[in-house]
Amino acid sequence: HHPDSDSLLLLFEKMKRTNVDCVQGSYYMRNLSENQFGCSPCAFPCLARIIDAEFFTDWYLMKLVTRTFFLGNGYFSGSNALWKTDVLGSRQFCEIAQTEDVDMAIQQLLDGRRIEFCAESRSGELAPMNCASMWKQRLRWTIGWDETSLKHAGSFTERGTLKCRARCGLVWTFLFRWAMTVLTVGAVYVGLPLTTWRPLDEAHWGKLITSFGRTCFLVGLGPWLFATMEAVLQIPRRGWQGAIQVLFVAVVASPFGFASFFLFNFFLQVTSCFKLSTGRVGAWEVTQRATPAKKNACTLDEDQDDADDMDDVESPVDKPEAAV
C-alpha cells in the first residue's frame, strides 16, 4: 500500500471535522503501465486499468450511494483508514475470517460506531496481473463477505442501541444483496433477451411492464453518466493518467461493463455458496501482483523488500495497534 502524501492529513481532518470513529480512504491502481496488451494466455488486456476504473466507480459513486441512502455509515475496507485507537482496540480481528476487515466493520457498526468515507484520501495499490490471480482474490472477498454476513445476520435485528435506519441499512448492504443478485439475473439475462423476441411496447407487455422497464433502463444510465462526469472532474489530480481513466470508467460503468462485471460476480457468488456449503473454503492465499517476467539477480533483493506491499486491497491492517 502506498498512500498519497496528503492521505493521512485528509483522513485526520475529516475525522476531527465530523467527529467520527473511523475514516476510510479510497484506492487506485499504481501499476497501470503493466499488462497493457495481455501477452500471456492468462493475462487480460489492460487489466490494471479496468480494475482502476472499477475502483473509481465504486469509491466515487457506489459507496457514497450506499452510505447516503441505505447504510447511513461508511464501512472499514482493510487499508488506508484512520481509526481512533480506543475504538479499534475495543474489538478483535477474527484471524480465521477470509475478510477480517469486513468482520471488524460489522462489529463496530453493531456497536453504534460512526464510519465515514473519504474518497479524496487515496492509496496506490498493485492490481493482480492475470485473470487467475484476480479470480482467487475476488473469490476470497466474496467468501469473506458471505461468511461474515451469515455470522452476524442475527445481530442485525436484535435489540440494542442501533436505530431503525442503521438496521435496515445493514440488512440491505449485507443480506439483501443476494436477492438483488437473483433479481438482476432475471432482469439482465432473461428479461433483456426476451425484448429481442417481443419488443418492449404496450402491445406486447402492457403499459405497466413497459413503463417499468423503460424507467429501469433510464435509471441504469445514471451511474454511467455520473461516474464518467466525476472521472472528467478528477483529471487534474492524475494528469494524463486521469484522461485515460475517463475512457475506462466510461466503459466499465456502461451497461455493457455492468453486465460483464455482474456475470463475473455471479459466478463468484455461486462458487462462494458452493464452497461455504461444502466446507471447502480453504486457507487464505496471497494474490500474485507481478507478471512472471525475467529478473536478474541484482533485483531479487529489492523485490523481496517490496513483498510487504503486495497484500490484497481487502487484506488485514498490519497490526490493530497501528491505527492507520
Short mmCIF file of C-alpha atoms in Angstrom, two decimals:
data_model
loop_
_atom_site.label_atom_id
_atom_site.label_comp_id
_atom_site.label_asym_id
_atom_site.label_seq_id
_atom_site.Cartn_x
_atom_site.Cartn_y
_atom_site.Cartn_z
CA HIS A 1 0.00 0.00 0.00
CA HIS A 2 1.39 3.42 -0.99
CA PRO A 3 -0.84 6.21 0.41
CA ASP A 4 -0.54 9.60 -1.24
CA SER A 5 1.46 12.20 0.66
CA ASP A 6 -1.69 14.03 1.82
CA SER A 7 -3.72 10.90 2.55
CA LEU A 8 -3.24 10.84 6.34
CA LEU A 9 -3.86 14.58 6.63
CA LEU A 10 -7.17 14.29 4.76
CA LEU A 11 -8.29 11.38 6.93
CA PHE A 12 -7.39 13.20 10.15
CA GLU A 13 -9.08 16.42 9.02
CA LYS A 14 -12.33 14.64 8.24
CA MET A 15 -12.24 12.69 11.49
CA LYS A 16 -11.86 15.89 13.51
CA ARG A 17 -14.42 17.83 11.46
CA THR A 18 -17.14 15.17 11.51
CA ASN A 19 -16.27 13.66 14.91
CA VAL A 20 -16.44 10.05 13.70
CA ASP A 21 -14.68 6.94 14.95
CA CYS A 22 -13.11 5.90 11.66
CA VAL A 23 -12.47 7.43 8.24
CA GLN A 24 -11.93 5.11 5.28
CA GLY A 25 -9.94 6.31 2.28
CA SER A 26 -10.00 5.02 -1.29
CA TYR A 27 -7.66 3.06 -3.56
CA TYR A 28 -6.35 3.34 -7.08
CA MET A 29 -4.04 1.16 -9.16
CA ARG A 30 -0.45 2.39 -9.39
CA ASN A 31 0.90 -0.25 -11.78
CA LEU A 32 -1.14 0.93 -14.75
CA SER A 33 1.73 0.60 -17.22
CA GLU A 34 1.92 -3.18 -16.80
CA ASN A 35 -0.09 -5.75 -18.76
CA GLN A 36 -1.33 -3.35 -21.42
CA PHE A 37 -1.85 -5.92 -24.15
CA GLY A 38 -2.34 -9.22 -22.33
CA CYS A 39 0.69 -11.03 -23.75
CA SER A 40 0.21 -14.34 -21.91
CA PRO A 41 -2.77 -16.70 -22.22
CA CYS A 42 -3.95 -15.91 -18.67
CA ALA A 43 -3.47 -12.15 -18.93
CA PHE A 44 -6.26 -9.77 -19.86
CA PRO A 45 -5.59 -6.60 -21.88
CA CYS A 46 -5.27 -3.53 -19.65
CA LEU A 47 -6.45 -5.46 -16.58
CA ALA A 48 -4.92 -2.93 -14.16
CA ARG A 49 -6.72 -0.04 -15.87
CA ILE A 50 -10.02 -1.90 -15.83
CA ILE A 51 -9.69 -2.60 -12.09
CA ASP A 52 -8.65 1.02 -11.55
CA ALA A 53 -11.82 2.20 -13.33
CA GLU A 54 -13.91 -0.25 -11.31
CA PHE A 55 -12.46 1.04 -8.04
CA PHE A 56 -13.02 4.63 -9.14
CA THR A 57 -16.69 3.97 -9.89
CA ASP A 58 -17.09 2.13 -6.60
CA TRP A 59 -15.40 4.75 -4.41
CA TYR A 60 -16.64 7.94 -6.07
CA LEU A 61 -20.20 6.77 -6.71
CA MET A 62 -21.49 3.43 -5.44
CA LYS A 63 -20.09 3.58 -1.89
CA LEU A 64 -21.42 7.12 -1.50
CA VAL A 65 -24.87 5.96 -2.64
CA THR A 66 -24.78 3.12 -0.10
CA ARG A 67 -23.65 5.45 2.67
CA THR A 68 -26.19 8.19 1.87
CA PHE A 69 -29.35 6.27 1.02
CA PHE A 70 -29.03 2.88 2.72
CA LEU A 71 -26.46 2.19 5.41
CA GLY A 72 -26.14 5.71 6.81
CA ASN A 73 -22.48 4.96 7.51
CA GLY A 74 -19.36 4.00 5.69
CA TYR A 75 -17.55 0.78 6.50
CA PHE A 76 -13.96 -0.30 7.04
CA SER A 77 -12.23 -1.81 3.98
CA GLY A 78 -8.89 -3.01 5.31
CA SER A 79 -6.29 -0.36 4.47
CA ASN A 80 -5.86 3.40 4.10
CA ALA A 81 -8.15 4.05 7.06
CA LEU A 82 -7.73 6.07 10.24
CA TRP A 83 -9.23 4.77 13.49
CA LYS A 84 -9.48 6.19 16.95
CA THR A 85 -7.13 3.92 18.89
CA ASP A 86 -9.53 3.11 21.73
CA VAL A 87 -12.35 2.29 19.30
CA LEU A 88 -10.21 -0.05 17.21
CA GLY A 89 -8.87 -1.70 20.35
CA SER A 90 -12.37 -2.40 21.68
CA ARG A 91 -12.79 -5.26 19.19
CA GLN A 92 -10.54 -8.03 17.94
CA PHE A 93 -9.83 -9.01 14.35
CA CYS A 94 -11.02 -12.50 13.51
CA GLU A 95 -7.89 -14.40 12.48
CA ILE A 96 -9.76 -17.14 10.63
CA ALA A 97 -12.03 -14.87 8.56
CA GLN A 98 -11.33 -14.52 4.84
CA THR A 99 -12.05 -10.78 5.10
CA GLU A 100 -11.43 -9.85 8.71
CA ASP A 101 -11.75 -6.16 7.79
CA VAL A 102 -15.43 -6.65 6.90
CA ASP A 103 -15.92 -8.63 10.12
CA MET A 104 -14.38 -5.77 12.09
CA ALA A 105 -16.56 -3.25 10.23
CA ILE A 106 -19.78 -5.09 11.13
CA GLN A 107 -18.72 -5.44 14.76
CA GLN A 108 -18.08 -1.72 15.02
CA LEU A 109 -21.29 -0.78 13.21
CA LEU A 110 -23.29 -3.01 15.56
CA ASP A 111 -21.65 -1.16 18.46
CA GLY A 112 -23.01 2.09 17.03
CA ARG A 113 -19.65 3.41 15.81
CA ARG A 114 -19.62 6.04 13.10
CA ILE A 115 -17.53 5.43 9.98
CA GLU A 116 -17.18 7.82 7.06
CA PHE A 117 -15.74 7.52 3.57
CA CYS A 118 -13.15 9.96 2.27
CA ALA A 119 -12.54 9.19 -1.40
CA GLU A 120 -10.10 12.12 -1.69
CA SER A 121 -7.66 10.30 0.62
CA ARG A 122 -6.12 7.85 -1.83
CA SER A 123 -3.72 4.94 -1.67
CA GLY A 124 -1.93 3.37 -4.63
CA GLU A 125 -2.26 -0.42 -4.80
CA LEU A 126 -0.95 -3.17 -7.05
CA ALA A 127 -3.50 -4.91 -9.27
CA PRO A 128 -3.46 -8.65 -10.00
CA MET A 129 -1.65 -9.21 -13.24
CA ASN A 130 -3.60 -12.17 -14.60
CA CYS A 131 -7.13 -13.49 -14.58
CA ALA A 132 -6.32 -16.46 -12.34
CA SER A 133 -4.94 -14.17 -9.60
CA MET A 134 -7.90 -11.85 -9.89
CA TRP A 135 -10.32 -14.78 -9.61
CA LYS A 136 -8.62 -16.03 -6.43
CA GLN A 137 -8.60 -12.54 -4.94
CA ARG A 138 -12.23 -11.77 -5.70
CA LEU A 139 -13.35 -15.23 -4.61
CA ARG A 140 -11.74 -14.68 -1.23
CA TRP A 141 -13.50 -11.33 -0.94
CA THR A 142 -16.85 -12.89 -1.88
CA ILE A 143 -16.45 -15.79 0.54
CA GLY A 144 -15.42 -13.32 3.25
CA TRP A 145 -18.47 -11.14 2.71
CA ASP A 146 -20.77 -14.17 2.69
CA GLU A 147 -19.38 -15.87 5.79
CA THR A 148 -19.26 -12.61 7.73
CA SER A 149 -22.81 -11.69 6.70
CA LEU A 150 -24.09 -15.09 7.81
CA LYS A 151 -22.12 -14.88 11.05
CA HIS A 152 -23.66 -11.57 12.10
CA ALA A 153 -27.06 -11.79 10.37
CA GLY A 154 -28.93 -12.47 13.60
CA SER A 155 -27.42 -9.40 15.26
CA PHE A 156 -28.86 -7.05 12.63
CA THR A 157 -32.36 -7.33 14.13
CA GLU A 158 -31.57 -7.94 17.81
CA ARG A 159 -32.44 -5.37 20.41
CA GLY A 160 -29.81 -2.76 21.03
CA THR A 161 -28.84 0.86 20.54
CA LEU A 162 -28.95 0.83 16.74
CA LYS A 163 -31.61 2.92 15.08
CA CYS A 164 -34.08 1.51 12.57
CA ARG A 165 -32.28 3.09 9.63
CA ALA A 166 -28.96 1.53 10.66
CA ARG A 167 -30.53 -1.91 10.98
CA CYS A 168 -32.28 -1.64 7.63
CA GLY A 169 -29.02 -0.46 6.10
CA LEU A 170 -27.12 -3.47 7.44
CA VAL A 171 -29.78 -5.85 6.14
CA TRP A 172 -29.75 -4.13 2.73
CA THR A 173 -25.95 -3.97 2.41
CA PHE A 174 -25.04 -7.42 3.71
CA LEU A 175 -28.12 -9.62 3.23
CA PHE A 176 -30.47 -8.27 0.57
CA ARG A 177 -27.62 -8.26 -1.96
CA TRP A 178 -28.27 -11.99 -2.50
CA ALA A 179 -31.87 -11.28 -3.51
CA MET A 180 -30.68 -8.44 -5.74
CA THR A 181 -28.33 -10.85 -7.48
CA VAL A 182 -31.21 -13.17 -8.35
CA LEU A 183 -33.40 -10.27 -9.50
CA THR A 184 -30.60 -8.87 -11.66
CA VAL A 185 -30.05 -12.26 -13.31
CA GLY A 186 -33.73 -12.30 -14.23
CA ALA A 187 -33.74 -8.73 -15.48
CA VAL A 188 -30.49 -8.71 -17.47
CA TYR A 189 -30.10 -12.26 -18.72
CA VAL A 190 -33.75 -13.29 -19.03
CA GLY A 191 -35.84 -10.15 -19.44
CA LEU A 192 -33.47 -8.33 -21.79
CA PRO A 193 -33.17 -11.21 -24.32
CA LEU A 194 -36.96 -11.54 -24.32
CA THR A 195 -37.23 -7.97 -25.60
CA THR A 196 -35.36 -9.02 -28.74
CA TRP A 197 -38.12 -11.55 -29.40
CA ARG A 198 -41.02 -9.42 -28.25
CA PRO A 199 -40.24 -5.67 -28.32
CA LEU A 200 -40.79 -3.71 -25.12
CA ASP A 201 -44.02 -1.92 -26.01
CA GLU A 202 -47.55 -1.78 -24.67
CA ALA A 203 -48.90 -4.06 -27.39
CA HIS A 204 -46.73 -6.96 -26.20
CA TRP A 205 -46.19 -6.34 -22.49
CA GLY A 206 -48.85 -3.90 -21.32
CA LYS A 207 -48.48 -0.37 -20.02
CA LEU A 208 -47.23 -1.24 -16.51
CA ILE A 209 -44.36 -3.55 -17.53
CA THR A 210 -43.37 -1.30 -20.43
CA SER A 211 -43.21 1.80 -18.23
CA PHE A 212 -41.31 -0.09 -15.51
CA GLY A 213 -38.78 -1.47 -17.98
CA ARG A 214 -38.11 1.90 -19.57
CA THR A 215 -37.77 3.56 -16.17
CA CYS A 216 -35.24 0.94 -15.01
CA PHE A 217 -33.24 1.45 -18.19
CA LEU A 218 -33.10 5.23 -17.72
CA VAL A 219 -32.19 4.86 -14.03
CA GLY A 220 -29.44 2.44 -15.01
CA LEU A 221 -27.88 5.10 -17.22
CA GLY A 222 -27.41 7.34 -14.17
CA PRO A 223 -24.30 5.59 -12.74
CA TRP A 224 -22.75 5.55 -16.22
CA LEU A 225 -23.25 9.27 -16.67
CA PHE A 226 -22.31 10.34 -13.14
CA ALA A 227 -19.22 8.13 -12.93
CA THR A 228 -17.93 9.41 -16.28
CA MET A 229 -18.56 13.04 -15.29
CA GLU A 230 -16.74 12.52 -11.99
CA ALA A 231 -13.79 10.98 -13.83
CA VAL A 232 -13.62 14.06 -16.06
CA LEU A 233 -13.60 16.33 -12.99
CA GLN A 234 -10.78 14.27 -11.44
CA ILE A 235 -8.46 14.59 -14.46
CA PRO A 236 -6.34 17.40 -12.88
CA ARG A 237 -5.50 15.12 -9.96
CA ARG A 238 -3.85 12.41 -12.08
CA GLY A 239 -2.90 14.31 -15.23
CA TRP A 240 -2.74 12.30 -18.42
CA GLN A 241 -3.44 9.12 -16.46
CA GLY A 242 -6.71 10.72 -15.41
CA ALA A 243 -7.56 11.44 -19.02
CA ILE A 244 -7.03 7.79 -19.93
CA GLN A 245 -9.05 6.78 -16.89
CA VAL A 246 -12.11 8.62 -18.24
CA LEU A 247 -12.23 6.21 -21.19
CA PHE A 248 -12.02 3.13 -18.99
CA VAL A 249 -14.58 4.47 -16.49
CA ALA A 250 -16.96 5.15 -19.37
CA VAL A 251 -16.59 1.51 -20.48
CA VAL A 252 -16.69 -0.11 -17.03
CA ALA A 253 -19.67 1.95 -15.81
CA SER A 254 -21.62 1.45 -19.05
CA PRO A 255 -24.47 -1.09 -19.31
CA PHE A 256 -22.08 -3.41 -21.17
CA GLY A 257 -19.45 -3.08 -18.44
CA PHE A 258 -22.05 -3.58 -15.73
CA ALA A 259 -23.37 -6.74 -17.39
CA SER A 260 -19.83 -8.12 -17.78
CA PHE A 261 -18.81 -7.45 -14.19
CA PHE A 262 -22.13 -8.76 -12.91
CA LEU A 263 -21.67 -12.04 -14.76
CA PHE A 264 -18.18 -12.37 -13.28
CA ASN A 265 -19.51 -11.59 -9.79
CA PHE A 266 -22.42 -14.00 -10.26
CA PHE A 267 -20.04 -16.91 -10.87
CA LEU A 268 -18.03 -15.79 -7.84
CA GLN A 269 -21.22 -15.80 -5.76
CA VAL A 270 -22.20 -19.28 -6.92
CA THR A 271 -18.69 -20.60 -6.21
CA SER A 272 -18.69 -18.94 -2.79
CA CYS A 273 -22.02 -20.52 -1.84
CA PHE A 274 -20.77 -23.92 -3.00
CA LYS A 275 -17.54 -23.69 -1.00
CA LEU A 276 -19.27 -22.44 2.14
CA SER A 277 -21.98 -25.10 1.98
CA THR A 278 -19.47 -27.91 1.44
CA GLY A 279 -16.82 -26.65 3.86
CA ARG A 280 -14.19 -26.23 1.14
CA VAL A 281 -13.22 -22.64 1.83
CA GLY A 282 -9.52 -23.40 2.22
CA ALA A 283 -6.70 -21.23 3.51
CA TRP A 284 -6.07 -17.55 2.80
CA GLU A 285 -3.89 -17.05 -0.27
CA VAL A 286 -1.74 -14.04 -1.17
CA THR A 287 -2.64 -12.57 -4.55
CA GLN A 288 0.05 -12.62 -7.23
CA ARG A 289 0.78 -8.98 -8.04
CA ALA A 290 3.54 -9.07 -10.66
CA THR A 291 3.82 -10.64 -14.09
CA PRO A 292 6.27 -13.58 -14.24
CA ALA A 293 8.87 -11.52 -16.10
CA LYS A 294 12.54 -12.45 -16.15
CA LYS A 295 14.57 -10.74 -13.46
CA ASN A 296 18.28 -10.54 -12.92
CA ALA A 297 19.92 -11.40 -9.63
CA CYS A 298 20.56 -7.83 -8.54
CA THR A 299 16.82 -7.05 -8.46
CA LEU A 300 15.74 -10.04 -6.38
CA ASP A 301 16.63 -8.47 -3.05
CA GLU A 302 14.68 -5.33 -3.94
CA ASP A 303 11.66 -7.40 -4.96
CA GLN A 304 11.80 -9.25 -1.65
CA ASP A 305 11.86 -5.93 0.22
CA ASP A 306 8.74 -4.85 -1.66
CA ALA A 307 6.84 -8.05 -0.91
CA ASP A 308 5.07 -6.49 2.05
CA ASP A 309 3.43 -4.02 -0.33
CA MET A 310 1.70 -6.83 -2.24
CA ASP A 311 -1.13 -7.56 0.18
CA ASP A 312 -4.71 -7.56 -1.13
CA VAL A 313 -6.78 -4.40 -1.13
CA GLU A 314 -9.10 -6.17 1.31
CA SER A 315 -6.17 -7.52 3.35
CA PRO A 316 -5.86 -7.02 7.11
CA VAL A 317 -4.34 -3.94 8.68
CA ASP A 318 -0.75 -4.79 9.57
CA LYS A 319 -1.43 -4.62 13.30
CA PRO A 320 -4.53 -3.47 15.20
CA GLU A 321 -2.47 -1.05 17.27
CA ALA A 322 -1.40 0.76 14.09
CA ALA A 323 -4.43 2.98 13.77
CA VAL A 324 -3.85 3.84 10.12
#
